[in-house]
């Protein structure tokens, strides 16, 4: 890992490099994969340093990372871009990485992921950063060979982006063999509620609902309620992690959790609080309340 780490902490990966050539700048698609590929957990300091470095080097605004277009392509008639070109899966890589490390800009990355979608909800192979339109080097109206370049419909761009959206909204990390469910949901600003049916852990299923509602004093002025409805035939062990202002209190089924059952972390000036495992009975319900 140290071989690919630059002096400022950015990860810079490449296939081959001559000993006398300069080490290349980090490029967003590759450098964002440290947590996405499972090499580093999001709480690893190297993952956090890498994200900070990328934001400093190529951040274009909250939740947006974009390398500048190489000067040799500026003004090229087939490119028609001045600011940059990016792959259709970059918005997903960015959202996933910021979510993994608990960066506050993950909320902005969630909003930004819609900029690159076509009117039908597809993400094509390459896009122009200037206006987020699709990059089309050549086009064949007949649909015969040679086909369009770049491709308009590819399953992995949309799949990676959809997975990142689910990771941000739900944050499901199942360990089916142990019967453990780890959740790290985010309720976007302005959303009063979100719900998901049939979430999976092995062969078991459960439903999830997240609500924003007023809280009863003296716990706080507002609360987030997270409710799990089990469809499983066995008990499950559930831990909940919440990235936001440090909660004054977290309760489970109206029972306040003591501080020794909470793990509190600080990332990028923001709080992240995780509960110990809590029992979700087979066919039953488990309710968390997060008091701000």
Coordinates of C-alpha atoms in Angstrom, one line a residue:
X1 CA 0.0 0.0 0.0
X2 CA 2.8 2.4 0.8
X3 CA 4.1 2.0 -2.8
X4 CA 0.9 3.6 -4.1
X5 CA 0.5 6.3 -1.4
X6 CA 1.6 9.8 -2.3
X7 CA 3.2 12.2 0.1
X8 CA -0.1 13.9 0.8
X9 CA -1.9 10.6 1.5
X10 CA -3.7 10.2 -1.9
X11 CA -3.7 6.8 -3.4
X12 CA -2.4 6.6 -7.0
X13 CA -2.7 3.3 -8.7
X14 CA -1.5 2.3 -12.2
X15 CA -0.6 -0.8 -14.2
X16 CA 3.0 0.0 -15.0
X17 CA 5.5 2.7 -14.3
X18 CA 9.1 3.3 -15.4
X19 CA 11.4 4.0 -12.5
X20 CA 12.4 7.4 -14.0
X21 CA 8.9 8.6 -14.8
X22 CA 7.0 10.8 -12.4
X23 CA 4.3 9.2 -10.3
X24 CA 0.9 10.1 -11.8
X25 CA -1.8 12.2 -10.1
X26 CA -4.6 10.3 -8.4
X27 CA -7.6 9.7 -10.6
X28 CA -11.0 9.5 -9.1
X29 CA -12.3 6.2 -10.4
X30 CA -9.3 4.2 -9.2
X31 CA -8.5 6.1 -6.0
X32 CA -12.1 5.9 -4.7
X33 CA -12.1 2.1 -4.7
X34 CA -10.1 1.5 -1.5
X35 CA -13.3 0.9 0.5
X36 CA -15.5 0.0 -2.4
X37 CA -13.4 -3.0 -3.3
X38 CA -13.2 -4.1 0.4
X39 CA -9.4 -3.4 0.8
X40 CA -9.9 -0.8 3.6
X41 CA -12.8 -0.4 6.1
X42 CA -14.2 3.1 6.1
X43 CA -12.9 3.8 9.6
X44 CA -9.3 3.1 8.6
X45 CA -7.3 6.4 8.8
X46 CA -5.8 5.7 5.4
X47 CA -9.2 5.7 3.8
X48 CA -10.1 9.0 5.5
X49 CA -6.8 10.6 4.5
X50 CA -7.2 9.5 0.9
X51 CA -10.7 11.1 0.7
X52 CA -9.4 14.3 2.3
X53 CA -6.6 14.4 -0.3
X54 CA -8.9 13.8 -3.2
X55 CA -11.2 16.6 -2.1
X56 CA -8.3 18.9 -1.8
X57 CA -6.8 18.0 -5.2
X58 CA -9.9 17.5 -7.4
X59 CA -12.9 18.5 -5.4
X60 CA -15.3 20.6 -7.6
X61 CA -17.8 21.2 -4.8
X62 CA -19.4 19.2 -2.0
X63 CA -19.8 15.6 -3.1
X64 CA -18.2 16.1 -6.5
X65 CA -14.7 14.9 -7.5
X66 CA -13.5 15.5 -11.0
X67 CA -10.0 15.4 -12.6
X68 CA -9.3 18.3 -15.0
X69 CA -9.4 17.5 -18.7
X70 CA -5.9 17.0 -20.1
X71 CA -4.8 20.0 -22.2
X72 CA -4.4 17.8 -25.3
X73 CA -8.2 17.2 -25.4
X74 CA -9.4 20.8 -24.7
X75 CA -11.1 22.1 -27.9
X76 CA -11.1 18.7 -29.6
X77 CA -14.3 18.6 -31.7
X78 CA -15.1 15.0 -30.9
X79 CA -14.9 15.7 -27.1
X80 CA -16.7 19.1 -26.8
X81 CA -15.6 19.4 -23.2
X82 CA -13.5 22.0 -21.4
X83 CA -13.9 21.0 -17.8
X84 CA -13.6 17.2 -17.8
X85 CA -14.9 13.8 -18.8
X86 CA -16.0 11.2 -16.4
X87 CA -17.3 7.6 -16.4
X88 CA -21.0 6.9 -15.6
X89 CA -20.1 5.0 -12.5
X90 CA -18.0 7.9 -10.9
X91 CA -21.1 9.3 -9.1
X92 CA -21.6 5.9 -7.4
X93 CA -17.9 5.5 -6.5
X94 CA -18.0 9.0 -4.9
X95 CA -21.2 8.4 -3.0
X96 CA -20.0 5.0 -1.7
X97 CA -16.6 6.2 -0.6
X98 CA -17.9 9.3 1.2
X99 CA -20.5 7.1 2.9
X100 CA -17.9 4.6 4.0
X101 CA -15.7 7.1 5.7
X102 CA -18.6 9.1 7.2
X103 CA -17.9 12.3 5.3
X104 CA -20.6 15.0 5.6
X105 CA -20.4 15.6 1.8
X106 CA -22.1 12.2 1.3
X107 CA -25.4 14.0 1.4
X108 CA -24.4 16.3 -1.4
X109 CA -23.0 13.3 -3.4
X110 CA -26.4 11.6 -3.0
X111 CA -28.1 14.7 -4.6
X112 CA -25.4 14.9 -7.3
X113 CA -25.9 11.3 -8.5
X114 CA -29.1 12.4 -10.3
X115 CA -27.2 14.9 -12.4
X116 CA -25.7 12.2 -14.6
X117 CA -28.8 10.1 -15.2
X118 CA -30.6 10.2 -18.6
X119 CA -34.3 10.9 -18.8
X120 CA -34.9 7.2 -18.6
X121 CA -32.7 6.8 -15.5
X122 CA -29.7 5.2 -17.3
X123 CA -26.0 6.1 -16.9
X124 CA -23.9 5.9 -20.0
X125 CA -20.3 4.9 -20.4
X126 CA -18.8 8.5 -20.4
X127 CA -20.2 11.9 -19.7
X128 CA -19.1 15.5 -20.1
X129 CA -18.6 17.3 -16.8
X130 CA -19.4 20.7 -18.2
X131 CA -23.1 20.0 -18.5
X132 CA -23.4 16.2 -17.5
X133 CA -24.4 15.3 -21.0
X134 CA -23.4 12.0 -22.6
X135 CA -20.1 11.9 -24.5
X136 CA -20.7 10.7 -28.0
X137 CA -17.6 10.4 -30.2
X138 CA -19.6 8.9 -33.1
X139 CA -23.2 7.9 -33.6
X140 CA -24.8 5.4 -36.0
X141 CA -28.5 6.2 -36.4
X142 CA -29.1 2.7 -37.9
X143 CA -28.0 0.9 -34.8
X144 CA -25.8 -1.3 -36.9
X145 CA -22.1 -1.8 -36.6
X146 CA -20.2 0.3 -35.7
X147 CA -22.3 1.0 -32.7
X148 CA -22.4 4.3 -30.8
X149 CA -19.2 5.3 -28.9
X150 CA -19.5 5.8 -26.0
X151 CA -22.2 3.2 -25.0
X152 CA -25.5 4.6 -23.9
X153 CA -26.7 1.6 -21.9
X154 CA -24.4 -0.5 -19.8
X155 CA -25.5 -2.5 -16.8
X156 CA -22.5 -1.9 -14.5
X157 CA -22.7 1.9 -14.4
X158 CA -26.4 1.8 -13.3
X159 CA -25.7 -1.1 -11.0
X160 CA -22.8 0.5 -9.2
X161 CA -24.8 3.8 -8.8
X162 CA -27.9 2.0 -7.6
X163 CA -25.8 0.0 -5.1
X164 CA -24.3 3.2 -3.8
X165 CA -27.7 4.8 -3.4
X166 CA -28.9 1.8 -1.4
X167 CA -25.7 1.8 0.7
X168 CA -26.3 5.5 1.6
X169 CA -30.0 5.1 2.3
X170 CA -29.9 1.7 4.1
X171 CA -26.2 0.9 4.8
X172 CA -27.0 -2.9 5.1
X173 CA -24.0 -5.0 6.0
X174 CA -25.3 -8.6 6.7
X175 CA -23.4 -11.4 8.3
X176 CA -25.8 -14.2 7.5
X177 CA -23.9 -17.0 9.1
X178 CA -23.8 -15.2 12.4
X179 CA -27.4 -13.9 12.1
X180 CA -26.1 -10.3 12.4
X181 CA -27.5 -7.2 10.6
X182 CA -25.5 -4.0 10.6
X183 CA -27.4 -0.9 9.4
X184 CA -26.2 2.6 8.7
X185 CA -29.2 4.5 7.2
X186 CA -29.3 8.1 6.1
X187 CA -32.6 9.9 5.8
X188 CA -32.1 12.7 3.2
X189 CA -32.9 16.3 4.2
X190 CA -36.5 17.1 3.6
X191 CA -37.6 13.4 3.6
X192 CA -40.1 12.7 6.4
X193 CA -40.0 8.9 5.9
X194 CA -38.5 6.1 3.8
X195 CA -39.3 2.4 3.8
X196 CA -37.9 -0.8 2.3
X197 CA -39.5 -4.2 2.1
X198 CA -37.8 -7.6 1.9
X199 CA -34.3 -6.6 2.8
X200 CA -32.2 -9.8 2.8
X201 CA -29.8 -11.5 5.2
X202 CA -29.1 -15.0 3.8
X203 CA -32.5 -16.6 3.2
X204 CA -34.2 -14.4 5.8
X205 CA -36.1 -11.2 5.1
X206 CA -37.0 -8.0 7.1
X207 CA -38.6 -4.7 6.4
X208 CA -37.1 -1.3 7.4
X209 CA -38.8 2.0 8.0
X210 CA -37.1 5.3 9.0
X211 CA -39.1 8.3 10.2
X212 CA -38.4 11.8 11.2
X213 CA -40.7 13.0 14.0
X214 CA -41.0 15.2 17.0
X215 CA -39.6 13.8 20.2
X216 CA -41.1 13.8 23.7
X217 CA -39.1 16.1 26.1
X218 CA -36.7 15.9 27.9
X219 CA -35.0 13.6 25.4
X220 CA -34.7 16.3 22.7
X221 CA -36.5 18.4 20.2
X222 CA -36.6 15.8 17.4
X223 CA -36.0 12.2 16.8
X224 CA -35.3 9.7 14.1
X225 CA -37.2 6.4 14.5
X226 CA -35.8 3.3 12.9
X227 CA -38.2 0.3 12.8
X228 CA -37.4 -3.2 11.7
X229 CA -40.1 -5.8 11.0
X230 CA -38.8 -9.3 10.9
X231 CA -40.0 -11.9 8.4
X232 CA -37.3 -14.3 9.6
X233 CA -37.7 -17.7 11.2
X234 CA -34.9 -17.0 13.7
X235 CA -33.9 -14.2 15.9
X236 CA -31.5 -11.7 14.4
X237 CA -28.8 -9.5 16.1
X238 CA -29.0 -5.8 14.9
X239 CA -26.6 -3.0 15.3
X240 CA -27.5 0.6 14.2
X241 CA -25.0 3.3 13.2
X242 CA -26.1 6.9 12.8
X243 CA -24.0 9.6 11.1
X244 CA -25.2 13.0 12.3
X245 CA -24.9 15.4 15.2
X246 CA -24.0 13.4 18.3
X247 CA -27.4 12.1 19.6
X248 CA -28.2 13.0 23.1
X249 CA -29.7 9.5 23.6
X250 CA -30.5 6.3 21.7
X251 CA -33.4 4.2 22.9
X252 CA -34.4 0.6 21.9
X253 CA -38.1 -0.2 22.3
X254 CA -38.4 2.8 24.7
X255 CA -35.4 1.6 26.8
X256 CA -32.5 4.2 26.8
X257 CA -29.2 2.5 26.0
X258 CA -26.4 3.2 28.5
X259 CA -23.3 4.9 27.2
X260 CA -21.2 1.7 27.4
X261 CA -23.5 0.1 24.7
X262 CA -22.6 2.9 22.3
X263 CA -19.5 3.5 20.2
X264 CA -19.0 7.1 19.3
X265 CA -16.6 8.2 16.6
X266 CA -15.6 11.5 15.0
X267 CA -15.0 11.8 11.3
X268 CA -14.3 15.1 9.5
X269 CA -15.8 17.1 12.3
X270 CA -19.0 15.0 12.3
X271 CA -20.3 12.4 14.8
X272 CA -21.0 8.8 14.1
X273 CA -22.6 6.7 16.8
X274 CA -23.1 2.9 16.7
X275 CA -25.1 0.7 19.1
X276 CA -24.3 -2.8 20.3
X277 CA -26.2 -5.7 18.9
X278 CA -29.9 -5.7 19.8
X279 CA -32.3 -8.6 19.5
X280 CA -34.8 -8.6 16.6
X281 CA -37.1 -11.6 17.5
X282 CA -38.3 -13.9 14.7
X283 CA -41.4 -12.4 13.2
X284 CA -41.2 -9.5 15.6
X285 CA -40.4 -5.8 15.6
X286 CA -37.4 -3.8 16.9
X287 CA -37.5 0.0 17.3
X288 CA -34.6 2.4 17.7
X289 CA -35.2 6.1 18.6
X290 CA -32.3 8.5 18.0
X291 CA -32.8 11.7 20.0
X292 CA -31.0 14.8 18.8

